[in-house]
PDB file of C-alpha atoms in Angstrom:
ATOM      1  CA  MET C   1     131.364  42.798  49.462  1.00 39.00           C
ATOM      2  CA  GLY C   2     130.316  39.181  48.831  1.00 45.00           C
ATOM      3  CA  ARG C   3     132.867  36.535  47.985  1.00 48.00           C
ATOM      4  CA  HIS C   4     132.848  34.948  44.559  1.00 44.00           C
ATOM      5  CA  ARG C   5     131.498  31.412  44.345  1.00 52.00           C
ATOM      6  CA  GLU C   6     134.372  28.966  44.826  1.00 70.00           C
ATOM      7  CA  PHE C   7     132.803  25.686  43.756  1.00 78.00           C
ATOM      8  CA  ASP C   8     131.798  24.009  40.530  1.00 85.00           C
ATOM      9  CA  VAL C   9     128.032  24.399  40.201  1.00 86.00           C
ATOM     10  CA  ASP C  10     127.664  21.351  37.948  1.00 89.00           C
ATOM     11  CA  GLU C  11     129.622  19.134  40.345  1.00 91.00           C
ATOM     12  CA  ALA C  12     127.537  20.365  43.272  1.00 90.00           C
ATOM     13  CA  LEU C  13     124.337  19.735  41.318  1.00 92.00           C
ATOM     14  CA  ASP C  14     125.457  16.192  40.460  1.00 93.00           C
ATOM     15  CA  ALA C  15     126.230  15.531  44.117  1.00 93.00           C
ATOM     16  CA  ALA C  16     122.848  16.904  45.211  1.00 93.00           C
ATOM     17  CA  LEU C  17     121.146  14.793  42.540  1.00 93.00           C
ATOM     18  CA  CYS C  18     122.738  11.651  44.003  1.00 93.00           C
ATOM     19  CA  VAL C  19     121.433  12.553  47.470  1.00 93.00           C
ATOM     20  CA  PHE C  20     117.891  13.148  46.200  1.00 92.00           C
ATOM     21  CA  TRP C  21     118.075   9.940  44.154  1.00 91.00           C
ATOM     22  CA  ARG C  22     119.018   7.923  47.246  1.00 90.00           C
ATOM     23  CA  LYS C  23     116.823   9.610  49.828  1.00 89.00           C
ATOM     24  CA  GLY C  24     114.010  11.374  47.989  1.00 87.00           C
ATOM     25  CA  TYR C  25     113.094  15.024  48.421  1.00 87.00           C
ATOM     26  CA  GLU C  26     111.988  15.011  52.042  1.00 85.00           C
ATOM     27  CA  GLY C  27     114.517  12.387  53.111  1.00 86.00           C
ATOM     28  CA  ALA C  28     117.397  14.579  51.945  1.00 88.00           C
ATOM     29  CA  SER C  29     118.375  16.997  54.708  1.00 90.00           C
ATOM     30  CA  TYR C  30     120.447  20.132  54.245  1.00 88.00           C
ATOM     31  CA  THR C  31     123.161  18.361  56.232  1.00 91.00           C
ATOM     32  CA  ASP C  32     123.120  15.561  53.642  1.00 93.00           C
ATOM     33  CA  LEU C  33     123.243  18.073  50.798  1.00 93.00           C
ATOM     34  CA  THR C  34     126.044  20.199  52.227  1.00 91.00           C
ATOM     35  CA  LYS C  35     128.091  17.122  53.122  1.00 93.00           C
ATOM     36  CA  ALA C  36     127.682  15.609  49.646  1.00 92.00           C
ATOM     37  CA  THR C  37     128.365  18.825  47.759  1.00 91.00           C
ATOM     38  CA  GLY C  38     131.054  20.159  50.055  1.00 90.00           C
ATOM     39  CA  VAL C  39     129.242  23.497  49.925  1.00 87.00           C
ATOM     40  CA  GLU C  40     127.888  25.333  52.970  1.00 88.00           C
ATOM     41  CA  ARG C  41     124.178  26.064  53.177  1.00 86.00           C
ATOM     42  CA  PRO C  42     124.406  29.844  52.471  1.00 86.00           C
ATOM     43  CA  ALA C  43     126.399  29.166  49.303  1.00 87.00           C
ATOM     44  CA  LEU C  44     123.895  26.498  48.220  1.00 85.00           C
ATOM     45  CA  TYR C  45     121.080  29.002  48.756  1.00 83.00           C
ATOM     46  CA  SER C  46     123.000  31.586  46.760  1.00 87.00           C
ATOM     47  CA  ALA C  47     123.649  29.234  43.844  1.00 87.00           C
ATOM     48  CA  PHE C  48     120.349  27.388  43.656  1.00 88.00           C
ATOM     49  CA  GLY C  49     117.777  29.077  45.866  1.00 85.00           C
ATOM     50  CA  ASN C  50     115.972  26.930  48.416  1.00 88.00           C
ATOM     51  CA  LYS C  51     115.835  23.135  48.664  1.00 89.00           C
ATOM     52  CA  GLU C  52     112.815  22.915  46.367  1.00 89.00           C
ATOM     53  CA  ALA C  53     114.587  24.942  43.660  1.00 91.00           C
ATOM     54  CA  LEU C  54     117.665  22.732  44.051  1.00 92.00           C
ATOM     55  CA  PHE C  55     115.508  19.628  43.637  1.00 91.00           C
ATOM     56  CA  HIS C  56     113.940  21.027  40.465  1.00 90.00           C
ATOM     57  CA  ARG C  57     117.401  21.684  39.034  1.00 92.00           C
ATOM     58  CA  ALA C  58     118.500  18.174  40.034  1.00 92.00           C
ATOM     59  CA  MET C  59     115.385  16.704  38.427  1.00 91.00           C
ATOM     60  CA  GLU C  60     116.085  18.564  35.167  1.00 92.00           C
ATOM     61  CA  ARG C  61     119.625  17.212  35.212  1.00 93.00           C
ATOM     62  CA  TYR C  62     118.342  13.689  35.902  1.00 91.00           C
ATOM     63  CA  TYR C  63     115.990  13.796  32.926  1.00 91.00           C
ATOM     64  CA  GLU C  64     118.704  15.226  30.694  1.00 92.00           C
ATOM     65  CA  HIS C  65     121.548  12.895  31.712  1.00 92.00           C
ATOM     66  CA  TYR C  66     119.796   9.675  32.681  1.00 93.00           C
ATOM     67  CA  LEU C  67     116.454   9.496  30.870  1.00 92.00           C
ATOM     68  CA  HIS C  68     117.665  10.334  27.364  1.00 92.00           C
ATOM     69  CA  PHE C  69     116.671   6.784  26.406  1.00 95.00           C
ATOM     70  CA  PHE C  70     112.994   7.796  26.566  1.00 95.00           C
ATOM     71  CA  PRO C  71     112.974  10.289  23.665  1.00 95.00           C
ATOM     72  CA  ALA C  72     115.289   7.896  21.804  1.00 96.00           C
ATOM     73  CA  ALA C  73     112.704   5.135  22.286  1.00 97.00           C
ATOM     74  CA  LEU C  74     110.054   7.198  20.507  1.00 97.00           C
ATOM     75  CA  GLU C  75     112.237   7.110  17.378  1.00 97.00           C
ATOM     76  CA  GLN C  76     112.282   3.309  17.211  1.00 97.00           C
ATOM     77  CA  PRO C  77     110.639   1.884  14.053  1.00 97.00           C
ATOM     78  CA  THR C  78     107.888  -0.230  15.678  1.00 97.00           C
ATOM     79  CA  SER C  79     105.676   0.161  18.735  1.00 98.00           C
ATOM     80  CA  ARG C  80     107.090  -3.008  20.260  1.00 98.00           C
ATOM     81  CA  GLU C  81     110.639  -1.724  19.831  1.00 98.00           C
ATOM     82  CA  VAL C  82     109.570   1.572  21.430  1.00 98.00           C
ATOM     83  CA  ALA C  83     108.247  -0.315  24.464  1.00 98.00           C
ATOM     84  CA  ALA C  84     111.247  -2.656  24.632  1.00 98.00           C
ATOM     85  CA  HIS C  85     113.698   0.264  24.483  1.00 98.00           C
ATOM     86  CA  ILE C  86     111.927   1.965  27.392  1.00 98.00           C
ATOM     87  CA  LEU C  87     111.560  -1.144  29.561  1.00 98.00           C
ATOM     88  CA  TYR C  88     115.057  -2.589  29.169  1.00 98.00           C
ATOM     89  CA  ASN C  89     116.732   0.799  29.573  1.00 97.00           C
ATOM     90  CA  ALA C  90     114.637   1.443  32.680  1.00 96.00           C
ATOM     91  CA  VAL C  91     115.856  -1.856  34.118  1.00 97.00           C
ATOM     92  CA  GLU C  92     119.461  -0.942  33.332  1.00 97.00           C
ATOM     93  CA  LEU C  93     119.221   2.542  34.849  1.00 95.00           C
ATOM     94  CA  ASN C  94     117.337   1.424  37.945  1.00 94.00           C
ATOM     95  CA  THR C  95     119.944  -1.235  38.751  1.00 95.00           C
ATOM     96  CA  ARG C  96     123.072   0.597  37.523  1.00 93.00           C
ATOM     97  CA  TYR C  97     124.138   2.125  40.831  1.00 89.00           C
ATOM     98  CA  PRO C  98     123.968  -0.118  43.922  1.00 86.00           C
ATOM     99  CA  ASP C  99     123.503   2.871  46.259  1.00 85.00           C
ATOM    100  CA  GLN C 100     121.004   4.684  43.991  1.00 84.00           C
ATOM    101  CA  ARG C 101     118.582   1.992  42.903  1.00 88.00           C
ATOM    102  CA  GLY C 102     115.206   2.937  41.510  1.00 85.00           C
ATOM    103  CA  CYS C 103     114.162   6.141  39.769  1.00 83.00           C
ATOM    104  CA  LEU C 104     114.329   9.707  41.065  1.00 81.00           C
ATOM    105  CA  GLY C 105     111.118  10.489  39.190  1.00 77.00           C
ATOM    106  CA  ILE C 106     109.239   7.752  41.061  1.00 74.00           C
ATOM    107  CA  HIS C 107     110.873   7.855  44.494  1.00 66.00           C
ATOM    108  CA  GLY C 108     111.409  11.634  44.701  1.00 67.00           C
ATOM    109  CA  VAL C 109     108.080  12.103  46.492  1.00 62.00           C
ATOM    110  CA  LEU C 110     105.757   9.116  46.329  1.00 62.00           C
ATOM    111  CA  ALA C 111     103.955  10.573  49.312  1.00 55.00           C
ATOM    112  CA  GLY C 112     104.926  13.560  51.349  1.00 60.00           C
ATOM    113  CA  SER C 113     103.917  16.452  53.553  1.00 66.00           C
ATOM    114  CA  ASP C 114     101.851  19.385  52.346  1.00 73.00           C
ATOM    115  CA  ALA C 115     105.076  21.360  52.040  1.00 71.00           C
ATOM    116  CA  ALA C 116     106.389  18.850  49.498  1.00 72.00           C
ATOM    117  CA  GLU C 117     103.228  18.976  47.359  1.00 81.00           C
ATOM    118  CA  PRO C 118     104.743  21.264  44.675  1.00 79.00           C
ATOM    119  CA  VAL C 119     107.603  18.800  44.196  1.00 81.00           C
ATOM    120  CA  ARG C 120     105.232  15.815  44.086  1.00 77.00           C
ATOM    121  CA  ARG C 121     103.072  17.644  41.547  1.00 82.00           C
ATOM    122  CA  ALA C 122     106.093  18.446  39.355  1.00 83.00           C
ATOM    123  CA  LEU C 123     107.065  14.768  39.299  1.00 82.00           C
ATOM    124  CA  VAL C 124     103.497  13.701  38.489  1.00 81.00           C
ATOM    125  CA  ASP C 125     103.392  16.247  35.656  1.00 85.00           C
ATOM    126  CA  ALA C 126     106.734  15.049  34.266  1.00 86.00           C
ATOM    127  CA  ARG C 127     105.523  11.452  34.238  1.00 87.00           C
ATOM    128  CA  ALA C 128     102.251  12.516  32.585  1.00 90.00           C
ATOM    129  CA  LYS C 129     104.198  14.319  29.865  1.00 93.00           C
ATOM    130  CA  GLY C 130     106.155  11.140  29.141  1.00 93.00           C
ATOM    131  CA  GLU C 131     102.986   9.068  29.028  1.00 96.00           C
ATOM    132  CA  LYS C 132     101.349  11.567  26.645  1.00 97.00           C
ATOM    133  CA  SER C 133     104.280  11.386  24.227  1.00 97.00           C
ATOM    134  CA  LEU C 134     104.144   7.581  24.353  1.00 98.00           C
ATOM    135  CA  HIS C 135     100.389   7.614  23.712  1.00 98.00           C
ATOM    136  CA  GLU C 136     100.944   9.833  20.666  1.00 98.00           C
ATOM    137  CA  ARG C 137     103.659   7.504  19.374  1.00 98.00           C
ATOM    138  CA  PHE C 138     101.345   4.495  19.691  1.00 98.00           C
ATOM    139  CA  GLU C 139      98.561   6.380  17.885  1.00 98.00           C
ATOM    140  CA  GLN C 140     101.035   6.976  15.068  1.00 98.00           C
ATOM    141  CA  ALA C 141     101.880   3.249  15.068  1.00 97.00           C
ATOM    142  CA  LYS C 142      98.172   2.412  14.797  1.00 97.00           C
ATOM    143  CA  LYS C 143      97.762   4.750  11.814  1.00 97.00           C
ATOM    144  CA  GLU C 144     100.757   3.079  10.158  1.00 96.00           C
ATOM    145  CA  GLY C 145      99.239  -0.382  10.642  1.00 96.00           C
ATOM    146  CA  ASP C 146     101.868  -1.434  13.197  1.00 97.00           C
ATOM    147  CA  LEU C 147      99.185  -1.819  15.894  1.00 97.00           C
ATOM    148  CA  PRO C 148      95.709  -3.314  15.430  1.00 96.00           C
ATOM    149  CA  GLU C 149      92.926  -0.843  14.709  1.00 95.00           C
ATOM    150  CA  ALA C 150      91.172  -1.789  17.969  1.00 96.00           C
ATOM    151  CA  THR C 151      94.213  -0.955  20.126  1.00 96.00           C
ATOM    152  CA  ASN C 152      93.506   1.408  23.028  1.00 98.00           C
ATOM    153  CA  CYS C 153      96.689   3.448  22.697  1.00 98.00           C
ATOM    154  CA  ALA C 154      96.065   5.441  25.881  1.00 98.00           C
ATOM    155  CA  ALA C 155      95.768   2.213  27.884  1.00 98.00           C
ATOM    156  CA  LEU C 156      98.824   0.738  26.158  1.00 98.00           C
ATOM    157  CA  ALA C 157     100.912   3.802  27.028  1.00 98.00           C
ATOM    158  CA  ALA C 158      99.617   3.710  30.618  1.00 97.00           C
ATOM    159  CA  PHE C 159     100.501   0.016  30.798  1.00 97.00           C
ATOM    160  CA  ILE C 160     104.106   0.579  29.702  1.00 97.00           C
ATOM    161  CA  MET C 161     104.464   3.462  32.146  1.00 95.00           C
ATOM    162  CA  ALA C 162     102.958   1.358  34.958  1.00 95.00           C
ATOM    163  CA  VAL C 163     105.412  -1.474  34.268  1.00 97.00           C
ATOM    164  CA  THR C 164     108.285   1.027  34.096  1.00 95.00           C
ATOM    165  CA  HIS C 165     107.261   2.524  37.440  1.00 92.00           C
ATOM    166  CA  GLY C 166     106.884  -0.955  38.922  1.00 94.00           C
ATOM    167  CA  ILE C 167     110.394  -1.784  37.758  1.00 96.00           C
ATOM    168  CA  ALA C 168     111.653   1.285  39.638  1.00 92.00           C
ATOM    169  CA  VAL C 169     109.838   0.257  42.832  1.00 91.00           C
ATOM    170  CA  GLN C 170     111.082  -3.341  42.637  1.00 94.00           C
ATOM    171  CA  ALA C 171     114.644  -2.211  41.865  1.00 93.00           C
ATOM    172  CA  LYS C 172     114.577  -0.036  44.979  1.00 90.00           C
ATOM    173  CA  ALA C 173     113.395  -3.110  46.897  1.00 90.00           C
ATOM    174  CA  GLY C 174     116.457  -5.045  45.703  1.00 93.00           C
ATOM    175  CA  PHE C 175     115.176  -7.063  42.735  1.00 95.00           C
ATOM    176  CA  SER C 176     118.010  -8.222  40.478  1.00 96.00           C
ATOM    177  CA  ARG C 177     118.546  -6.953  36.967  1.00 96.00           C
ATOM    178  CA  GLU C 178     117.883 -10.488  35.689  1.00 97.00           C
ATOM    179  CA  MET C 179     114.475 -10.628  37.371  1.00 97.00           C
ATOM    180  CA  LEU C 180     113.526  -7.176  36.144  1.00 97.00           C
ATOM    181  CA  ASP C 181     114.590  -8.058  32.592  1.00 98.00           C
ATOM    182  CA  ALA C 182     112.278 -11.063  32.919  1.00 98.00           C
ATOM    183  CA  VAL C 183     109.465  -8.708  33.977  1.00 98.00           C
ATOM    184  CA  ALA C 184     110.117  -6.654  30.827  1.00 98.00           C
ATOM    185  CA  ASP C 185     110.094  -9.863  28.766  1.00 98.00           C
ATOM    186  CA  GLN C 186     106.741 -10.785  30.262  1.00 97.00           C
ATOM    187  CA  ALA C 187     105.257  -7.351  29.561  1.00 97.00           C
ATOM    188  CA  LEU C 188     106.322  -7.610  25.910  1.00 97.00           C
ATOM    189  CA  SER C 189     105.241 -11.225  25.434  1.00 96.00           C
ATOM    190  CA  THR C 190     101.640 -10.342  24.619  1.00 92.00           C
ATOM    191  CA  TRP C 191     102.343  -7.231  22.549  1.00 96.00           C
ATOM    192  CA  PRO C 192      99.468  -6.552  20.142  1.00 94.00           C
ATOM    193  CA  SER C 193     100.395  -7.120  16.525  1.00 84.00           C
ATOM    194  CA  SER C 194      98.601  -6.100  13.393  1.00 69.00           C
ATOM    195  CA  PRO C 195      98.015  -8.543  10.545  1.00 64.00           C
ATOM    196  CA  LYS C 196      99.639  -5.894   8.355  1.00 54.00           C
ATOM    197  CA  GLY C 197     102.552  -5.496  10.748  1.00 44.00           C
ATOM    198  CA  PRO C 198     105.882  -7.377  10.766  1.00 45.00           C
TER     199      PRO C 198
END
């Protein structure tokens, strides 16, 4: 008869998330995961399935607990405020923890083995979903007269996502919060404005 689980699943998931955030999917070994969670490998398998399933659960938790600023940004009243909310919150998150700099969604699997392709694809799809929602929000802003009629909203959304991803890469490389805030300032300095806008 199997023993009942004797660990807090949420605590173990948070610990695994921190490992993946620091080391990426392929960089995180089962030794790292068991040491961080305090849970032996068979119990981790039992609770979460394999390493890929554990990463997917950790990624869901990351989006829920750390990227809540993104859906909140879409509710901002102007397109510029939407972009500013995303960029400055990305800077804050990516520099918040000295031992977990950068973004799990970017560094999880920038490049990896064939075995890691499903994880890389899931991260690409998650980023694409965010970019799509941003594109739709900018299209709405254009209809409302907040953005010029000639604005390429798809390109504008891709631009903000590219800057956000660049912030994550530079944070991982050790750039200061002050420098990254300045990067966000620069990205916003040429924001398109409509004659009818504020």
